[in-house]
Amino acid sequence: MRRLTWSDVTPKPIWLNRRQLMTGAATLLATPALARLDPEPTPSRYSTTEAPNALEDITAYNNFYEFGTGKGDPAEYAGAMKTDPWSIVIDGLVDRPGTYDLADVMKGQPLEERIYRLRCVEAWSMVVPWIGFELAGLLNRVGVQSGAKFVAFETLARPEEMPGQASPFIEWPYREGLRLDEAMHPLTILATGLYGEAMPNQNGAPIRLVVPWKYGFKSIKSIVRISLVDKMPPTTWNMLQPSEYGFYSNVNPKVDHPRWSQASERRIGAGLFGGRQDTLMFNGYEAEVAGLYVGQDLTVDF
Ligand code: MTE
């Protein structure tokens, strides 16, 4: 089973090299070593031009409560999570429900490199070069029925491999949800890798959601179930503390968390004295997604 089409043959230095070369398509075509990487994810028009964080930042500073609450816990313990074989149950209001093997989930979905900002609700941010495909592509393939209004997601629950699940602080499995129009938006992707490599376990291997205009906790990791439903589904952080974490959780510098400001953020890896920057409405994706929320009061639907 091939999880990625080229990650396994493309060490990071080549990836970095390739990115520099990608600025000129002619150069790319003229480079024989690169022509062999076939097929490969195409760069996306949705990518930010900001410099990606270092791989070390992206893989050593994580939130993945199944492995503990410390930022270093996922890197330390997620290696025990078995990600092969992997399947996803797709059920609810769909024409073709079933248990889909990961390879089948990815079948026919064009992989892209999407360099996205990730803004955590804790007011830090990173830039991550994901490899993934649009969730809409998968949903269209399984056939969304007319009664479906929301999409619910669940993470793996396997306490033997996930020491954090010994804690009853969260009602496992970790859950998230999107409104159907958010799920179908082209910015919403299922990511299977980053930096041209298969997804590291601590980042949500083998497949996780990435919704770049929402706080990071909406981007649920290690997905085993996707359900099309007619009602707003329960979500982990909203269940834990509804006054602090709403269902929508769009990045919004004008709506503060009850315990801290959301007006600015610390860019991980930017150094002690730099890196504080203003948070942008919808994390900078306002032009693309503001239309989804016309007529909604975002201080109520936070
Ligand atoms: N998914 C699961 N299953 N469990 C988690 O604890 N943490 C979320 C999100 N997805 C989390 C999760 C939070 S709070 C953030 S900020 C992002 O993952 C972090 O993703 P990263 O570690 O790849 O940066």
mmCIF file of C-alpha atoms and ligand atoms in Angstrom:
data_model
loop_
_atom_site.group_PDB
_atom_site.id
_atom_site.type_symbol
_atom_site.label_atom_id
_atom_site.label_comp_id
_atom_site.label_asym_id
_atom_site.label_seq_id
_atom_site.Cartn_x
_atom_site.Cartn_y
_atom_site.Cartn_z
ATOM 1 C CA MET A 1 0.000 0.000 0.000
ATOM 2 C CA ARG A 2 1.384 3.405 -0.914
ATOM 3 C CA ARG A 3 0.407 6.200 1.393
ATOM 4 C CA LEU A 4 2.193 8.898 -0.563
ATOM 5 C CA THR A 5 3.269 8.850 -4.143
ATOM 6 C CA TRP A 6 6.716 10.314 -3.726
ATOM 7 C CA SER A 7 7.493 11.013 -0.094
ATOM 8 C CA ASP A 8 9.200 7.706 0.387
ATOM 9 C CA VAL A 9 11.662 8.427 -2.396
ATOM 10 C CA THR A 10 12.179 12.093 -1.669
ATOM 11 C CA PRO A 11 14.455 12.943 1.225
ATOM 12 C CA LYS A 12 13.962 16.361 2.761
ATOM 13 C CA PRO A 13 17.012 18.038 1.153
ATOM 14 C CA ILE A 14 15.681 17.196 -2.306
ATOM 15 C CA TRP A 15 12.302 18.564 -1.320
ATOM 16 C CA LEU A 16 13.862 21.823 -0.227
ATOM 17 C CA ASN A 17 15.897 21.991 -3.394
ATOM 18 C CA ARG A 18 12.854 21.302 -5.472
ATOM 19 C CA ARG A 19 10.953 24.119 -3.814
ATOM 20 C CA GLN A 20 13.657 26.583 -4.761
ATOM 21 C CA LEU A 21 13.563 25.238 -8.306
ATOM 22 C CA MET A 22 9.798 25.338 -8.512
ATOM 23 C CA THR A 23 9.974 29.092 -8.955
ATOM 24 C CA GLY A 24 10.880 28.397 -12.573
ATOM 25 C CA ALA A 25 8.940 25.657 -14.347
ATOM 26 C CA ALA A 26 11.546 25.553 -17.109
ATOM 27 C CA THR A 27 14.266 24.794 -14.591
ATOM 28 C CA LEU A 28 12.109 22.082 -13.090
ATOM 29 C CA LEU A 29 11.601 20.347 -16.423
ATOM 30 C CA ALA A 30 15.258 20.639 -17.275
ATOM 31 C CA THR A 31 16.349 18.826 -14.119
ATOM 32 C CA PRO A 32 16.544 15.109 -14.861
ATOM 33 C CA ALA A 33 16.726 14.051 -11.195
ATOM 34 C CA LEU A 34 13.379 15.704 -10.564
ATOM 35 C CA ALA A 35 11.621 14.370 -13.614
ATOM 36 C CA ARG A 36 11.742 10.913 -12.034
ATOM 37 C CA LEU A 37 9.488 11.956 -9.162
ATOM 38 C CA ASP A 38 6.287 10.899 -10.783
ATOM 39 C CA PRO A 39 3.559 11.522 -9.914
ATOM 40 C CA GLU A 40 4.048 14.150 -7.273
ATOM 41 C CA PRO A 41 1.834 16.620 -5.461
ATOM 42 C CA THR A 42 1.345 19.841 -7.330
ATOM 43 C CA PRO A 43 1.914 23.178 -5.599
ATOM 44 C CA SER A 44 -1.349 24.846 -4.692
ATOM 45 C CA ARG A 45 -2.661 28.296 -5.446
ATOM 46 C CA TYR A 46 -3.911 28.312 -1.863
ATOM 47 C CA SER A 47 -0.422 28.177 -0.361
ATOM 48 C CA THR A 48 0.856 31.064 1.703
ATOM 49 C CA THR A 49 4.127 32.622 0.581
ATOM 50 C CA GLU A 50 5.369 32.773 4.188
ATOM 51 C CA ALA A 51 8.368 30.615 5.024
ATOM 52 C CA PRO A 52 7.414 27.233 6.510
ATOM 53 C CA ASN A 53 8.510 26.421 10.035
ATOM 54 C CA ALA A 54 11.399 24.032 10.465
ATOM 55 C CA LEU A 55 10.513 20.345 10.456
ATOM 56 C CA GLU A 56 11.845 20.174 14.042
ATOM 57 C CA ASP A 57 9.296 22.761 15.226
ATOM 58 C CA ILE A 58 6.432 21.069 13.417
ATOM 59 C CA THR A 59 7.260 17.636 14.822
ATOM 60 C CA ALA A 60 8.451 18.490 18.343
ATOM 61 C CA TYR A 61 5.876 21.057 19.516
ATOM 62 C CA ASN A 62 2.481 19.388 19.261
ATOM 63 C CA ASN A 63 -0.956 19.076 20.743
ATOM 64 C CA PHE A 64 -2.166 15.474 20.628
ATOM 65 C CA TYR A 65 -3.789 14.801 23.977
ATOM 66 C CA GLU A 66 -4.055 11.077 23.301
ATOM 67 C CA PHE A 67 -0.320 11.057 24.077
ATOM 68 C CA GLY A 68 -0.288 13.535 26.952
ATOM 69 C CA THR A 69 -0.788 17.224 27.541
ATOM 70 C CA GLY A 70 2.867 18.317 27.226
ATOM 71 C CA LYS A 71 4.043 19.768 23.904
ATOM 72 C CA GLY A 72 6.822 17.163 23.759
ATOM 73 C CA ASP A 73 4.618 14.180 24.711
ATOM 74 C CA PRO A 74 3.355 13.411 21.176
ATOM 75 C CA ALA A 75 6.913 13.276 19.786
ATOM 76 C CA GLU A 76 7.931 11.046 22.671
ATOM 77 C CA TYR A 77 5.010 8.602 22.735
ATOM 78 C CA ALA A 78 3.199 8.658 19.377
ATOM 79 C CA GLY A 79 5.674 6.219 17.850
ATOM 80 C CA ALA A 80 3.702 3.425 19.546
ATOM 81 C CA MET A 81 0.591 4.168 17.466
ATOM 82 C CA LYS A 82 0.142 1.546 14.757
ATOM 83 C CA THR A 83 -0.960 3.259 11.538
ATOM 84 C CA ASP A 84 -0.835 0.370 9.086
ATOM 85 C CA PRO A 85 -3.337 -1.107 8.349
ATOM 86 C CA TRP A 86 -5.679 1.872 8.615
ATOM 87 C CA SER A 87 -9.264 2.251 7.609
ATOM 88 C CA ILE A 88 -11.936 4.906 7.950
ATOM 89 C CA VAL A 89 -15.615 4.234 8.557
ATOM 90 C CA ILE A 90 -17.693 6.602 6.445
ATOM 91 C CA ASP A 91 -21.322 6.484 7.491
ATOM 92 C CA GLY A 92 -24.523 8.400 8.094
ATOM 93 C CA LEU A 93 -26.229 10.254 5.284
ATOM 94 C CA VAL A 94 -24.094 8.994 2.392
ATOM 95 C CA ASP A 95 -24.930 6.925 -0.674
ATOM 96 C CA ARG A 96 -21.949 4.602 -0.281
ATOM 97 C CA PRO A 97 -21.296 4.043 3.427
ATOM 98 C CA GLY A 98 -18.602 1.590 4.391
ATOM 99 C CA THR A 99 -15.229 0.877 5.894
ATOM 100 C CA TYR A 100 -12.667 2.269 3.488
ATOM 101 C CA ASP A 101 -9.048 1.251 3.514
ATOM 102 C CA LEU A 102 -6.700 4.262 3.567
ATOM 103 C CA ALA A 103 -5.497 3.545 0.015
ATOM 104 C CA ASP A 104 -9.111 3.503 -1.110
ATOM 105 C CA VAL A 105 -9.832 6.799 0.668
ATOM 106 C CA MET A 106 -6.947 8.379 -1.260
ATOM 107 C CA LYS A 107 -7.767 6.732 -4.584
ATOM 108 C CA GLY A 108 -8.178 9.262 -7.376
ATOM 109 C CA GLN A 109 -7.755 12.271 -5.093
ATOM 110 C CA PRO A 110 -5.166 14.696 -6.480
ATOM 111 C CA LEU A 111 -2.465 15.324 -3.898
ATOM 112 C CA GLU A 112 -1.329 18.885 -3.471
ATOM 113 C CA GLU A 113 1.247 20.636 -1.392
ATOM 114 C CA ARG A 114 -0.614 23.205 0.688
ATOM 115 C CA ILE A 115 1.493 25.573 2.738
ATOM 116 C CA TYR A 116 -0.946 26.812 5.375
ATOM 117 C CA ARG A 117 -0.766 28.909 8.505
ATOM 118 C CA LEU A 118 -1.896 26.944 11.564
ATOM 119 C CA ARG A 119 -3.187 29.171 14.377
ATOM 120 C CA CYS A 120 -3.627 27.409 17.706
ATOM 121 C CA VAL A 121 -6.271 28.637 20.153
ATOM 122 C CA GLU A 122 -3.371 29.024 22.630
ATOM 123 C CA ALA A 123 -2.217 32.032 20.547
ATOM 124 C CA TRP A 124 0.794 30.541 18.829
ATOM 125 C CA SER A 125 1.110 29.774 15.148
ATOM 126 C CA MET A 126 3.203 27.894 12.611
ATOM 127 C CA VAL A 127 3.421 27.546 8.854
ATOM 128 C CA VAL A 128 3.215 23.953 7.675
ATOM 129 C CA PRO A 129 3.798 22.506 4.184
ATOM 130 C CA TRP A 130 1.081 19.842 4.208
ATOM 131 C CA ILE A 131 0.547 17.217 1.541
ATOM 132 C CA GLY A 132 -3.123 16.446 1.126
ATOM 133 C CA PHE A 133 -6.289 16.509 -0.920
ATOM 134 C CA GLU A 134 -9.600 18.298 -0.662
ATOM 135 C CA LEU A 135 -12.122 16.703 1.686
ATOM 136 C CA ALA A 136 -14.813 17.653 -0.856
ATOM 137 C CA GLY A 137 -13.278 15.186 -3.308
ATOM 138 C CA LEU A 138 -13.820 12.302 -0.898
ATOM 139 C CA LEU A 139 -17.300 13.439 0.155
ATOM 140 C CA ASN A 140 -18.374 13.712 -3.476
ATOM 141 C CA ARG A 141 -17.091 10.218 -4.124
ATOM 142 C CA VAL A 142 -19.116 8.644 -1.317
ATOM 143 C CA GLY A 143 -22.188 10.705 -2.221
ATOM 144 C CA VAL A 144 -23.563 13.154 0.331
ATOM 145 C CA GLN A 145 -27.324 12.809 0.743
ATOM 146 C CA SER A 146 -29.592 15.850 0.740
ATOM 147 C CA GLY A 147 -30.426 15.650 4.451
ATOM 148 C CA ALA A 148 -26.779 15.978 5.528
ATOM 149 C CA LYS A 149 -25.906 19.298 7.161
ATOM 150 C CA PHE A 150 -22.776 18.560 9.196
ATOM 151 C CA VAL A 151 -19.749 16.283 9.089
ATOM 152 C CA ALA A 152 -18.533 14.613 12.298
ATOM 153 C CA PHE A 153 -15.023 13.188 12.712
ATOM 154 C CA GLU A 154 -13.490 10.820 15.248
ATOM 155 C CA THR A 155 -9.910 9.966 16.130
ATOM 156 C CA LEU A 156 -8.582 6.514 16.905
ATOM 157 C CA ALA A 157 -9.298 5.266 20.440
ATOM 158 C CA ARG A 158 -6.661 2.715 21.369
ATOM 159 C CA PRO A 159 -5.559 3.192 24.987
ATOM 160 C CA GLU A 160 -2.893 0.453 24.714
ATOM 161 C CA GLU A 161 -1.031 2.665 22.251
ATOM 162 C CA MET A 162 -2.192 6.055 23.506
ATOM 163 C CA PRO A 163 -1.113 6.690 27.111
ATOM 164 C CA GLY A 164 -3.022 9.975 27.297
ATOM 165 C CA GLN A 165 -6.296 8.095 26.931
ATOM 166 C CA ALA A 166 -5.794 6.799 30.467
ATOM 167 C CA SER A 167 -6.864 10.254 31.594
ATOM 168 C CA PRO A 168 -10.631 10.786 31.823
ATOM 169 C CA PHE A 169 -10.156 14.546 31.281
ATOM 170 C CA ILE A 170 -11.412 14.113 27.714
ATOM 171 C CA GLU A 171 -14.282 11.799 26.827
ATOM 172 C CA TRP A 172 -12.540 9.690 24.188
ATOM 173 C CA PRO A 173 -12.515 9.442 21.235
ATOM 174 C CA TYR A 174 -11.484 12.995 20.328
ATOM 175 C CA ARG A 175 -14.246 14.404 18.122
ATOM 176 C CA GLU A 176 -14.642 17.317 15.793
ATOM 177 C CA GLY A 177 -17.174 18.610 13.332
ATOM 178 C CA LEU A 178 -17.774 21.020 10.492
ATOM 179 C CA ARG A 179 -20.843 22.418 8.836
ATOM 180 C CA LEU A 180 -21.263 20.799 5.423
ATOM 181 C CA ASP A 181 -20.395 23.971 3.482
ATOM 182 C CA GLU A 182 -17.190 24.327 5.548
ATOM 183 C CA ALA A 183 -16.319 20.694 4.883
ATOM 184 C CA MET A 184 -16.890 21.154 1.139
ATOM 185 C CA HIS A 185 -14.791 24.340 0.962
ATOM 186 C CA PRO A 186 -11.678 23.880 -1.216
ATOM 187 C CA LEU A 187 -9.397 25.092 1.600
ATOM 188 C CA THR A 188 -10.442 22.136 3.785
ATOM 189 C CA ILE A 189 -8.079 19.231 3.251
ATOM 190 C CA LEU A 190 -7.299 15.778 4.510
ATOM 191 C CA ALA A 191 -3.536 15.726 4.952
ATOM 192 C CA THR A 192 -1.454 12.568 4.644
ATOM 193 C CA GLY A 193 1.976 14.101 4.885
ATOM 194 C CA LEU A 194 4.102 17.169 5.436
ATOM 195 C CA TYR A 195 7.439 18.369 4.107
ATOM 196 C CA GLY A 196 7.090 15.774 1.384
ATOM 197 C CA GLU A 197 7.159 12.904 3.849
ATOM 198 C CA ALA A 198 4.465 10.618 5.198
ATOM 199 C CA MET A 199 2.636 12.231 8.106
ATOM 200 C CA PRO A 200 4.649 11.900 11.327
ATOM 201 C CA ASN A 201 2.642 10.105 14.012
ATOM 202 C CA GLN A 202 2.694 13.110 16.325
ATOM 203 C CA ASN A 203 1.076 15.246 13.614
ATOM 204 C CA GLY A 204 -1.825 12.840 13.120
ATOM 205 C CA ALA A 205 -0.684 9.939 10.952
ATOM 206 C CA PRO A 206 -1.805 8.542 8.681
ATOM 207 C CA ILE A 207 -4.532 11.053 7.867
ATOM 208 C CA ARG A 208 -5.806 14.209 9.580
ATOM 209 C CA LEU A 209 -8.005 17.157 8.843
ATOM 210 C CA VAL A 210 -6.613 20.650 8.203
ATOM 211 C CA VAL A 211 -9.015 23.612 8.271
ATOM 212 C CA PRO A 212 -6.708 26.631 8.048
ATOM 213 C CA TRP A 213 -9.181 29.389 8.981
ATOM 214 C CA LYS A 214 -10.150 27.749 12.268
ATOM 215 C CA TYR A 215 -8.277 27.278 15.533
ATOM 216 C CA GLY A 216 -5.954 24.284 15.390
ATOM 217 C CA PHE A 217 -8.093 22.050 17.583
ATOM 218 C CA LYS A 218 -10.634 21.706 14.754
ATOM 219 C CA SER A 219 -7.916 19.993 12.689
ATOM 220 C CA ILE A 220 -8.511 16.538 14.120
ATOM 221 C CA LYS A 221 -5.742 13.956 13.863
ATOM 222 C CA SER A 222 -5.578 10.236 13.053
ATOM 223 C CA ILE A 223 -9.148 10.002 11.750
ATOM 224 C CA VAL A 224 -10.999 6.675 11.849
ATOM 225 C CA ARG A 225 -14.564 7.832 11.279
ATOM 226 C CA ILE A 226 -16.341 10.418 9.140
ATOM 227 C CA SER A 227 -20.119 10.698 9.582
ATOM 228 C CA LEU A 228 -22.560 12.807 7.594
ATOM 229 C CA VAL A 229 -25.267 13.962 9.973
ATOM 230 C CA ASP A 230 -28.257 16.281 10.060
ATOM 231 C CA LYS A 231 -27.530 17.917 13.445
ATOM 232 C CA MET A 232 -24.561 19.849 14.811
ATOM 233 C CA PRO A 233 -22.378 17.081 16.284
ATOM 234 C CA PRO A 234 -20.735 17.156 19.730
ATOM 235 C CA THR A 235 -17.083 18.236 19.597
ATOM 236 C CA THR A 236 -14.367 17.588 22.174
ATOM 237 C CA TRP A 237 -13.472 21.131 23.255
ATOM 238 C CA ASN A 238 -17.052 22.346 23.157
ATOM 239 C CA MET A 239 -18.065 19.387 25.360
ATOM 240 C CA LEU A 240 -15.242 20.225 27.787
ATOM 241 C CA GLN A 241 -15.908 23.944 28.103
ATOM 242 C CA PRO A 242 -18.723 25.369 25.945
ATOM 243 C CA SER A 243 -18.276 28.926 27.231
ATOM 244 C CA GLU A 244 -14.687 28.957 25.935
ATOM 245 C CA TYR A 245 -14.789 26.829 22.787
ATOM 246 C CA GLY A 246 -17.633 27.208 20.336
ATOM 247 C CA PHE A 247 -18.541 24.851 17.530
ATOM 248 C CA TYR A 248 -17.288 27.201 14.814
ATOM 249 C CA SER A 249 -13.998 28.282 16.386
ATOM 250 C CA ASN A 250 -13.045 30.484 13.474
ATOM 251 C CA VAL A 251 -9.829 32.414 14.041
ATOM 252 C CA ASN A 252 -11.090 35.856 15.006
ATOM 253 C CA PRO A 253 -8.858 38.551 16.536
ATOM 254 C CA LYS A 254 -11.949 40.490 17.644
ATOM 255 C CA VAL A 255 -13.461 37.709 19.729
ATOM 256 C CA ASP A 256 -11.202 36.979 22.680
ATOM 257 C CA HIS A 257 -11.045 33.727 24.555
ATOM 258 C CA PRO A 258 -12.593 34.440 27.997
ATOM 259 C CA ARG A 259 -9.134 33.986 29.576
ATOM 260 C CA TRP A 260 -6.812 35.557 27.007
ATOM 261 C CA SER A 261 -6.654 37.812 23.957
ATOM 262 C CA GLN A 262 -6.813 36.405 20.458
ATOM 263 C CA ALA A 263 -5.604 39.657 18.879
ATOM 264 C CA SER A 264 -2.037 38.505 18.363
ATOM 265 C CA GLU A 265 -0.002 35.341 18.170
ATOM 266 C CA ARG A 266 3.516 34.059 18.719
ATOM 267 C CA ARG A 267 5.099 32.469 15.652
ATOM 268 C CA ILE A 268 6.874 29.333 16.857
ATOM 269 C CA GLY A 269 10.546 29.320 15.909
ATOM 270 C CA ALA A 270 10.783 33.056 15.320
ATOM 271 C CA GLY A 271 13.013 33.566 18.346
ATOM 272 C CA LEU A 272 12.485 35.099 21.739
ATOM 273 C CA PHE A 273 12.398 38.706 20.628
ATOM 274 C CA GLY A 274 10.615 38.396 17.334
ATOM 275 C CA GLY A 275 7.642 36.517 16.261
ATOM 276 C CA ARG A 276 4.745 38.328 17.888
ATOM 277 C CA GLN A 277 2.331 39.322 15.156
ATOM 278 C CA ASP A 278 -1.247 40.455 14.707
ATOM 279 C CA THR A 279 -3.743 37.669 14.199
ATOM 280 C CA LEU A 280 -5.664 38.017 10.961
ATOM 281 C CA MET A 281 -9.414 37.555 10.565
ATOM 282 C CA PHE A 282 -10.071 33.936 9.572
ATOM 283 C CA ASN A 283 -6.309 33.436 9.973
ATOM 284 C CA GLY A 284 -5.718 35.388 6.766
ATOM 285 C CA TYR A 285 -8.200 33.396 4.676
ATOM 286 C CA GLU A 286 -10.955 36.033 4.889
ATOM 287 C CA ALA A 287 -11.261 36.550 1.133
ATOM 288 C CA GLU A 288 -11.891 32.846 0.662
ATOM 289 C CA VAL A 289 -14.202 32.014 3.574
ATOM 290 C CA ALA A 290 -15.983 35.124 4.870
ATOM 291 C CA GLY A 291 -18.870 34.348 2.515
ATOM 292 C CA LEU A 292 -19.668 31.202 4.490
ATOM 293 C CA TYR A 293 -20.747 33.283 7.482
ATOM 294 C CA VAL A 294 -22.781 36.092 5.950
ATOM 295 C CA GLY A 295 -25.692 36.912 8.247
ATOM 296 C CA GLN A 296 -24.152 35.189 11.280
ATOM 297 C CA ASP A 297 -23.108 37.113 14.385
ATOM 298 C CA LEU A 298 -19.625 35.713 14.995
ATOM 299 C CA THR A 299 -19.620 36.855 18.620
ATOM 300 C CA VAL A 300 -22.549 34.488 19.166
ATOM 301 C CA ASP A 301 -21.446 31.765 16.737
ATOM 302 C CA PHE A 302 -17.858 31.797 17.987
HETATM 303 N N1 MTE B 1 -6.473 15.833 17.265
HETATM 304 C C1 MTE B 1 -6.548 14.895 18.229
HETATM 305 N N2 MTE B 1 -7.041 13.697 17.914
HETATM 306 N N3 MTE B 1 -6.149 15.143 19.487
HETATM 307 C C2 MTE B 1 -5.662 16.363 19.861
HETATM 308 O O1 MTE B 1 -5.322 16.557 21.050
HETATM 309 N N4 MTE B 1 -5.092 18.660 19.176
HETATM 310 C C3 MTE B 1 -5.532 19.745 18.282
HETATM 311 C C4 MTE B 1 -5.389 19.362 16.803
HETATM 312 N N5 MTE B 1 -5.868 18.011 16.572
HETATM 313 C C5 MTE B 1 -5.573 17.391 18.891
HETATM 314 C C6 MTE B 1 -5.982 17.071 17.565
HETATM 315 C C7 MTE B 1 -4.845 21.013 18.537
HETATM 316 S S1 MTE B 1 -5.248 21.833 19.989
HETATM 317 C C8 MTE B 1 -3.966 21.568 17.630
HETATM 318 S S2 MTE B 1 -3.330 23.142 17.856
HETATM 319 C C9 MTE B 1 -3.513 20.797 16.449
HETATM 320 O O2 MTE B 1 -4.024 19.473 16.426
HETATM 321 C C10 MTE B 1 -2.008 20.724 16.441
HETATM 322 O O3 MTE B 1 -1.542 20.102 15.276
HETATM 323 P P1 MTE B 1 0.037 19.883 15.113
HETATM 324 O O4 MTE B 1 0.520 19.161 16.330
HETATM 325 O O5 MTE B 1 0.192 19.080 13.860
HETATM 326 O O6 MTE B 1 0.638 21.247 15.008
#
